[in-house]
GROMACS .gro file of C-alpha atoms in nm:
model
  366
    1UNK     CA    1   1.729   1.566   7.724
    2UNK     CA    2   1.822   1.392   7.430
    3UNK     CA    3   1.606   1.075   7.325
    4UNK     CA    4   1.688   0.721   7.382
    5UNK     CA    5   1.883   0.539   7.636
    6UNK     CA    6   1.710   0.659   7.916
    7UNK     CA    7   1.609   0.475   8.227
    8UNK     CA    8   1.247   0.512   8.328
    9UNK     CA    9   1.178   0.548   8.743
   10UNK     CA   10   0.862   0.470   8.838
   11UNK     CA   11   0.823   0.687   9.139
   12UNK     CA   12   0.569   0.632   9.400
   13UNK     CA   13   0.310   0.550   9.183
   14UNK     CA   14  -0.029   0.459   9.324
   15UNK     CA   15  -0.371   0.453   9.153
   16UNK     CA   16  -0.757   0.328   9.303
   17UNK     CA   17  -1.054   0.283   9.064
   18UNK     CA   18  -1.340   0.443   9.193
   19UNK     CA   19  -1.545   0.223   9.392
   20UNK     CA   20  -1.296   0.000   9.447
   21UNK     CA   21  -1.196  -0.099   9.781
   22UNK     CA   22  -0.801  -0.128   9.764
   23UNK     CA   23  -0.577   0.040   9.552
   24UNK     CA   24  -0.476  -0.135   9.185
   25UNK     CA   25  -0.147  -0.008   9.228
   26UNK     CA   26  -0.034   0.119   9.592
   27UNK     CA   27   0.322   0.325   9.575
   28UNK     CA   28   0.459   0.139   9.337
   29UNK     CA   29   0.879   0.232   9.275
   30UNK     CA   30   1.081   0.042   9.000
   31UNK     CA   31   1.372   0.166   8.780
   32UNK     CA   32   1.428   0.010   8.459
   33UNK     CA   33   1.750   0.092   8.319
   34UNK     CA   34   1.843   0.108   7.944
   35UNK     CA   35   1.904  -0.223   7.782
   36UNK     CA   36   1.712  -0.360   8.044
   37UNK     CA   37   1.395  -0.589   8.028
   38UNK     CA   38   1.190  -0.598   8.300
   39UNK     CA   39   0.888  -0.835   8.391
   40UNK     CA   40   0.615  -0.731   8.623
   41UNK     CA   41   0.476  -1.091   8.703
   42UNK     CA   42   0.152  -1.183   8.911
   43UNK     CA   43  -0.184  -1.298   8.922
   44UNK     CA   44  -0.508  -1.103   8.766
   45UNK     CA   45  -0.581  -0.845   8.975
   46UNK     CA   46  -0.217  -0.799   9.100
   47UNK     CA   47  -0.204  -0.402   8.940
   48UNK     CA   48   0.037  -0.580   8.661
   49UNK     CA   49  -0.189  -0.353   8.343
   50UNK     CA   50  -0.273  -0.075   8.547
   51UNK     CA   51   0.091  -0.022   8.608
   52UNK     CA   52   0.132  -0.012   8.225
   53UNK     CA   53  -0.135   0.210   8.144
   54UNK     CA   54  -0.012   0.439   8.407
   55UNK     CA   55   0.382   0.444   8.274
   56UNK     CA   56   0.198   0.472   7.898
   57UNK     CA   57  -0.052   0.777   8.015
   58UNK     CA   58  -0.337   0.599   7.952
   59UNK     CA   59  -0.447   0.618   8.306
   60UNK     CA   60  -0.369   0.893   8.572
   61UNK     CA   61  -0.188   0.817   8.895
   62UNK     CA   62  -0.324   0.964   9.201
   63UNK     CA   63   0.003   0.971   9.313
   64UNK     CA   64   0.342   0.930   9.220
   65UNK     CA   65   0.559   1.013   8.875
   66UNK     CA   66   0.692   0.849   8.561
   67UNK     CA   67   1.014   0.941   8.485
   68UNK     CA   68   1.313   0.923   8.200
   69UNK     CA   69   1.643   0.932   8.297
   70UNK     CA   70   1.927   0.999   8.089
   71UNK     CA   71   2.288   0.859   8.107
   72UNK     CA   72   2.370   1.203   8.254
   73UNK     CA   73   2.173   1.215   8.527
   74UNK     CA   74   1.870   1.478   8.372
   75UNK     CA   75   1.541   1.367   8.410
   76UNK     CA   76   1.222   1.440   8.241
   77UNK     CA   77   0.883   1.381   8.411
   78UNK     CA   78   0.625   1.238   8.174
   79UNK     CA   79   0.337   1.253   8.437
   80UNK     CA   80   0.192   1.525   8.289
   81UNK     CA   81   0.237   1.430   7.908
   82UNK     CA   82  -0.062   1.253   7.706
   83UNK     CA   83   0.081   0.950   7.550
   84UNK     CA   84   0.121   1.050   7.207
   85UNK     CA   85   0.416   1.261   7.364
   86UNK     CA   86   0.594   0.999   7.565
   87UNK     CA   87   0.758   0.829   7.287
   88UNK     CA   88   0.649   0.484   7.430
   89UNK     CA   89   0.607   0.182   7.222
   90UNK     CA   90   0.312  -0.045   7.276
   91UNK     CA   91   0.296  -0.398   7.208
   92UNK     CA   92  -0.049  -0.578   7.308
   93UNK     CA   93  -0.183  -0.916   7.346
   94UNK     CA   94  -0.455  -0.903   7.083
   95UNK     CA   95  -0.198  -0.726   6.802
   96UNK     CA   96  -0.394  -0.435   6.734
   97UNK     CA   97  -0.337  -0.426   6.398
   98UNK     CA   98  -0.531  -0.258   6.112
   99UNK     CA   99  -0.694  -0.541   5.918
  100UNK     CA  100  -0.701  -0.301   5.584
  101UNK     CA  101  -0.360  -0.230   5.570
  102UNK     CA  102  -0.051  -0.439   5.466
  103UNK     CA  103   0.252  -0.534   5.706
  104UNK     CA  104   0.408  -0.229   5.593
  105UNK     CA  105   0.183   0.023   5.634
  106UNK     CA  106   0.090  -0.138   6.015
  107UNK     CA  107   0.452  -0.091   6.069
  108UNK     CA  108   0.490   0.292   5.906
  109UNK     CA  109   0.137   0.386   6.075
  110UNK     CA  110   0.356   0.554   6.368
  111UNK     CA  111   0.615   0.718   6.133
  112UNK     CA  112   0.342   0.863   5.925
  113UNK     CA  113   0.203   1.026   6.237
  114UNK     CA  114   0.533   1.142   6.313
  115UNK     CA  115   0.546   1.341   6.003
  116UNK     CA  116   0.816   1.100   5.822
  117UNK     CA  117   0.856   1.121   5.445
  118UNK     CA  118   0.767   0.837   5.241
  119UNK     CA  119   1.078   0.710   5.102
  120UNK     CA  120   1.221   0.704   5.485
  121UNK     CA  121   0.907   0.603   5.601
  122UNK     CA  122   0.944   0.293   5.384
  123UNK     CA  123   1.285   0.219   5.459
  124UNK     CA  124   1.262   0.166   5.786
  125UNK     CA  125   0.958  -0.008   5.775
  126UNK     CA  126   1.091  -0.247   5.573
  127UNK     CA  127   1.409  -0.265   5.849
  128UNK     CA  128   1.195  -0.306   6.065
  129UNK     CA  129   0.951  -0.613   5.928
  130UNK     CA  130   1.352  -0.738   5.843
  131UNK     CA  131   1.482  -0.745   6.251
  132UNK     CA  132   1.192  -0.963   6.348
  133UNK     CA  133   1.209  -1.210   6.059
  134UNK     CA  134   1.003  -1.089   5.804
  135UNK     CA  135   1.165  -0.961   5.517
  136UNK     CA  136   0.951  -0.898   5.265
  137UNK     CA  137   0.659  -0.959   5.417
  138UNK     CA  138   0.559  -0.583   5.351
  139UNK     CA  139   0.291  -0.601   5.073
  140UNK     CA  140   0.103  -0.863   5.303
  141UNK     CA  141  -0.236  -0.832   5.444
  142UNK     CA  142  -0.234  -0.815   5.794
  143UNK     CA  143  -0.556  -1.049   5.791
  144UNK     CA  144  -0.299  -1.343   5.588
  145UNK     CA  145  -0.073  -1.294   5.843
  146UNK     CA  146  -0.023  -1.619   6.125
  147UNK     CA  147  -0.106  -1.509   6.489
  148UNK     CA  148   0.307  -1.537   6.565
  149UNK     CA  149   0.368  -1.335   6.236
  150UNK     CA  150   0.125  -1.036   6.317
  151UNK     CA  151   0.291  -1.042   6.674
  152UNK     CA  152   0.613  -0.992   6.508
  153UNK     CA  153   0.475  -0.738   6.291
  154UNK     CA  154   0.336  -0.533   6.607
  155UNK     CA  155   0.699  -0.556   6.757
  156UNK     CA  156   0.816  -0.389   6.454
  157UNK     CA  157   0.549  -0.106   6.506
  158UNK     CA  158   0.648  -0.026   6.830
  159UNK     CA  159   1.027  -0.002   6.753
  160UNK     CA  160   1.006   0.150   6.418
  161UNK     CA  161   0.954   0.485   6.618
  162UNK     CA  162   1.266   0.437   6.818
  163UNK     CA  163   1.095   0.459   7.145
  164UNK     CA  164   1.239   0.577   7.488
  165UNK     CA  165   1.045   0.291   7.666
  166UNK     CA  166   0.879  -0.037   7.521
  167UNK     CA  167   0.556  -0.177   7.700
  168UNK     CA  168   0.451  -0.551   7.642
  169UNK     CA  169   0.086  -0.625   7.793
  170UNK     CA  170   0.103  -1.019   7.769
  171UNK     CA  171   0.214  -1.027   7.415
  172UNK     CA  172   0.261  -1.411   7.415
  173UNK     CA  173  -0.061  -1.507   7.593
  174UNK     CA  174  -0.234  -1.592   7.239
  175UNK     CA  175   0.079  -1.811   7.083
  176UNK     CA  176   0.110  -2.169   7.089
  177UNK     CA  177   0.447  -2.336   7.261
  178UNK     CA  178   0.683  -2.337   6.999
  179UNK     CA  179   0.580  -1.961   6.883
  180UNK     CA  180   0.566  -1.849   7.247
  181UNK     CA  181   0.951  -2.020   7.232
  182UNK     CA  182   1.092  -1.833   6.888
  183UNK     CA  183   0.907  -1.487   6.997
  184UNK     CA  184   1.081  -1.461   7.335
  185UNK     CA  185   1.381  -1.497   7.122
  186UNK     CA  186   1.276  -1.241   6.922
  187UNK     CA  187   1.203  -0.995   7.172
  188UNK     CA  188   1.563  -1.031   7.307
  189UNK     CA  189   1.701  -1.003   7.017
  190UNK     CA  190   1.529  -0.707   6.886
  191UNK     CA  191   1.629  -0.518   7.230
  192UNK     CA  192   1.981  -0.619   7.165
  193UNK     CA  193   1.979  -0.430   6.860
  194UNK     CA  194   1.792  -0.124   7.025
  195UNK     CA  195   1.825  -0.101   7.379
  196UNK     CA  196   1.575   0.091   7.552
  197UNK     CA  197   1.404   0.039   7.863
  198UNK     CA  198   1.147  -0.230   7.845
  199UNK     CA  199   0.890  -0.342   8.074
  200UNK     CA  200   0.667  -0.687   8.005
  201UNK     CA  201   0.351  -0.783   8.166
  202UNK     CA  202   0.280  -1.146   8.220
  203UNK     CA  203   0.102  -1.390   8.433
  204UNK     CA  204   0.335  -1.661   8.302
  205UNK     CA  205   0.644  -1.698   8.506
  206UNK     CA  206   0.775  -1.937   8.190
  207UNK     CA  207   0.793  -1.579   8.002
  208UNK     CA  208   0.929  -1.413   8.246
  209UNK     CA  209   1.205  -1.629   8.302
  210UNK     CA  210   1.286  -1.661   7.931
  211UNK     CA  211   1.294  -1.315   7.881
  212UNK     CA  212   1.313  -1.078   8.162
  213UNK     CA  213   1.652  -0.959   8.309
  214UNK     CA  214   1.516  -0.872   8.617
  215UNK     CA  215   1.116  -0.973   8.753
  216UNK     CA  216   0.943  -0.791   8.965
  217UNK     CA  217   0.661  -0.972   9.171
  218UNK     CA  218   0.318  -0.812   9.193
  219UNK     CA  219   0.013  -0.915   9.455
  220UNK     CA  220  -0.280  -0.693   9.551
  221UNK     CA  221  -0.151  -0.365   9.409
  222UNK     CA  222   0.216  -0.405   9.578
  223UNK     CA  223   0.540  -0.478   9.463
  224UNK     CA  224   0.655  -0.801   9.690
  225UNK     CA  225   1.019  -0.831   9.577
  226UNK     CA  226   1.219  -0.743   9.261
  227UNK     CA  227   1.534  -0.949   9.151
  228UNK     CA  228   1.703  -1.159   8.890
  229UNK     CA  229   1.517  -1.485   8.835
  230UNK     CA  230   1.747  -1.697   8.965
  231UNK     CA  231   1.795  -1.466   9.261
  232UNK     CA  232   1.411  -1.434   9.355
  233UNK     CA  233   1.381  -1.838   9.246
  234UNK     CA  234   1.669  -1.968   9.463
  235UNK     CA  235   1.553  -1.691   9.779
  236UNK     CA  236   1.215  -1.573   9.784
  237UNK     CA  237   1.103  -1.360  10.053
  238UNK     CA  238   0.756  -1.457  10.102
  239UNK     CA  239   0.534  -1.787  10.050
  240UNK     CA  240   0.340  -1.584   9.747
  241UNK     CA  241   0.689  -1.488   9.562
  242UNK     CA  242   0.790  -1.845   9.637
  243UNK     CA  243   0.452  -1.975   9.437
  244UNK     CA  244   0.439  -1.759   9.184
  245UNK     CA  245   0.787  -1.822   9.046
  246UNK     CA  246   0.754  -2.228   9.037
  247UNK     CA  247   0.596  -2.514   9.219
  248UNK     CA  248   0.724  -2.564   9.575
  249UNK     CA  249   0.620  -2.761   9.925
  250UNK     CA  250   0.615  -2.535  10.237
  251UNK     CA  251   0.696  -2.745  10.569
  252UNK     CA  252   0.703  -2.542  10.910
  253UNK     CA  253   1.127  -2.543  10.971
  254UNK     CA  254   1.375  -2.325  11.148
  255UNK     CA  255   1.711  -2.159  11.134
  256UNK     CA  256   1.998  -2.348  11.282
  257UNK     CA  257   2.312  -2.107  11.189
  258UNK     CA  258   2.331  -2.122  10.844
  259UNK     CA  259   2.177  -2.406  10.850
  260UNK     CA  260   1.771  -2.476  10.769
  261UNK     CA  261   1.615  -2.734  11.026
  262UNK     CA  262   1.304  -2.949  10.856
  263UNK     CA  263   1.128  -3.142  11.104
  264UNK     CA  264   0.881  -3.417  10.997
  265UNK     CA  265   0.778  -3.633  11.262
  266UNK     CA  266   1.036  -3.758  11.489
  267UNK     CA  267   1.289  -3.700  11.169
  268UNK     CA  268   1.494  -3.365  11.120
  269UNK     CA  269   1.683  -3.318  10.827
  270UNK     CA  270   1.917  -3.006  10.747
  271UNK     CA  271   2.045  -2.810  10.466
  272UNK     CA  272   2.244  -2.555  10.336
  273UNK     CA  273   2.016  -2.209  10.425
  274UNK     CA  274   1.992  -1.983  10.131
  275UNK     CA  275   2.077  -1.635  10.199
  276UNK     CA  276   1.894  -1.447  10.464
  277UNK     CA  277   1.501  -1.354  10.439
  278UNK     CA  278   1.607  -1.006  10.400
  279UNK     CA  279   1.864  -0.776  10.361
  280UNK     CA  280   1.855  -0.688  10.774
  281UNK     CA  281   1.588  -0.884  10.842
  282UNK     CA  282   1.558  -1.136  11.162
  283UNK     CA  283   1.422  -1.515  11.134
  284UNK     CA  284   1.077  -1.480  11.235
  285UNK     CA  285   0.975  -1.688  11.516
  286UNK     CA  286   0.726  -1.903  11.291
  287UNK     CA  287   0.939  -2.014  10.960
  288UNK     CA  288   0.827  -2.235  10.647
  289UNK     CA  289   1.096  -2.400  10.442
  290UNK     CA  290   1.066  -2.376  10.032
  291UNK     CA  291   1.133  -2.694   9.906
  292UNK     CA  292   1.121  -2.715   9.521
  293UNK     CA  293   1.077  -3.042   9.318
  294UNK     CA  294   1.421  -3.085   9.244
  295UNK     CA  295   1.533  -2.969   9.592
  296UNK     CA  296   1.418  -3.343   9.726
  297UNK     CA  297   1.553  -3.698   9.626
  298UNK     CA  298   1.328  -4.012   9.587
  299UNK     CA  299   1.428  -4.355   9.778
  300UNK     CA  300   1.346  -4.685   9.842
  301UNK     CA  301   1.150  -4.733  10.180
  302UNK     CA  302   1.453  -4.924  10.308
  303UNK     CA  303   1.687  -4.676  10.282
  304UNK     CA  304   1.453  -4.480  10.552
  305UNK     CA  305   1.716  -4.411  10.766
  306UNK     CA  306   1.749  -4.010  10.845
  307UNK     CA  307   1.531  -3.960  10.588
  308UNK     CA  308   1.124  -3.925  10.612
  309UNK     CA  309   0.913  -4.197  10.514
  310UNK     CA  310   0.601  -4.173  10.301
  311UNK     CA  311   0.359  -4.351  10.022
  312UNK     CA  312   0.363  -4.217   9.645
  313UNK     CA  313   0.028  -4.053   9.643
  314UNK     CA  314   0.021  -4.001   9.262
  315UNK     CA  315   0.252  -3.975   8.967
  316UNK     CA  316   0.279  -3.744   8.710
  317UNK     CA  317   0.482  -3.806   8.373
  318UNK     CA  318   0.700  -3.473   8.334
  319UNK     CA  319   0.943  -3.531   8.007
  320UNK     CA  320   1.243  -3.635   8.122
  321UNK     CA  321   1.186  -3.695   8.468
  322UNK     CA  322   0.865  -3.785   8.687
  323UNK     CA  323   0.710  -3.567   8.965
  324UNK     CA  324   0.589  -3.786   9.251
  325UNK     CA  325   0.315  -3.628   9.496
  326UNK     CA  326   0.470  -3.775   9.836
  327UNK     CA  327   0.221  -3.811  10.165
  328UNK     CA  328   0.466  -3.857  10.440
  329UNK     CA  329   0.399  -4.032  10.759
  330UNK     CA  330   0.476  -3.818  10.971
  331UNK     CA  331   0.281  -3.557  10.816
  332UNK     CA  332   0.250  -3.310  10.489
  333UNK     CA  333   0.270  -3.365  10.115
  334UNK     CA  334   0.543  -3.310   9.917
  335UNK     CA  335   0.628  -3.286   9.553
  336UNK     CA  336   0.965  -3.469   9.391
  337UNK     CA  337   1.125  -3.506   9.066
  338UNK     CA  338   1.259  -3.821   9.026
  339UNK     CA  339   1.367  -4.124   8.755
  340UNK     CA  340   1.035  -4.177   8.561
  341UNK     CA  341   1.125  -4.552   8.691
  342UNK     CA  342   1.159  -4.465   9.044
  343UNK     CA  343   0.870  -4.556   9.200
  344UNK     CA  344   0.476  -4.580   9.122
  345UNK     CA  345   0.110  -4.517   9.329
  346UNK     CA  346   0.103  -4.673   9.610
  347UNK     CA  347   0.503  -4.724   9.690
  348UNK     CA  348   0.646  -4.669  10.015
  349UNK     CA  349   0.941  -4.484   9.951
  350UNK     CA  350   1.174  -4.214  10.133
  351UNK     CA  351   1.221  -3.827  10.063
  352UNK     CA  352   1.566  -3.698  10.171
  353UNK     CA  353   1.672  -3.331  10.141
  354UNK     CA  354   1.912  -3.269   9.836
  355UNK     CA  355   2.268  -3.035   9.838
  356UNK     CA  356   2.080  -2.773   9.710
  357UNK     CA  357   2.050  -2.462   9.968
  358UNK     CA  358   1.684  -2.387  10.106
  359UNK     CA  359   1.538  -2.088  10.178
  360UNK     CA  360   1.336  -1.974  10.485
  361UNK     CA  361   1.046  -1.761  10.433
  362UNK     CA  362   0.815  -1.651  10.689
  363UNK     CA  363   0.511  -1.849  10.764
  364UNK     CA  364   0.257  -1.527  10.774
  365UNK     CA  365   0.153  -1.447  10.460
  366UNK     CA  366   0.367  -1.182  10.234
   0.00000   0.00000   0.00000
């Protein structure tokens, strides 16, 4: 089977650590296409890092397989292979560079281990550093590089060996906001130059949204939902997924044909429904409307007819807008994005549903 350009296939991967009360990963099945970056998103303990270790061969699965499938459909089973024979590139949160080596020597380390001759090794290392914006930095010691530069060297080192699969384990976690943005763009550019199946582990939804083609949300070792970031944000299938993807208020609601009816006190507001709960699923008897702050509108109390009256409990500056926490007179509390001077804490206001579709999720936990 030819190297490169293959799809990574996870087929029913499971792993339970000795003494654990539940699996770290339970029956995980996913496919990551060549040239695609899939983000594994979830809180600590969700199973993200264990999944990464299973792919890399650093942990043995209790069940399931790790496969690589080429464009012709031929598959290679990586499961029995040790890490060094899987041709997997790894980028860690803490860089894991050799401090006594130069940037170029760090990048070339994997090539040396593969028996690549010095002249080719040096040329490939220089090209890899240039590709991550570090042209000419080869002679510098790793200890002289900034945190962002070290992470770029780590990315170059992972890509220079031309891996079949690239694994990124929280690579942006230790970077400040400006460097995070630059490094996100760098990851996308590097993958555009050499399309491999890439998996990013992160607990930060902004990182996942910024770089991933698709996002897989994990919780307690289980895969809850996978899809494009925009689709997951707009149409989560559970409260857990909705919360993982951003701020939201959850109010009791019901499906009303193609609409969602949300009743607070004696006021019912309707909005278009954002798709089905899941393919072929029926609306559960108890449902919740997922209301993002940008899906609601804040108005003066005098315009409360047909809206939910409430009192602003808190106002938070959020850059170009403010976020208002409003305690509703009919019960419950919502967060609403509004103009900076729209209201102050203690003001009486009216909250309306905007024009954007509203998702329904089951009231019961995922």
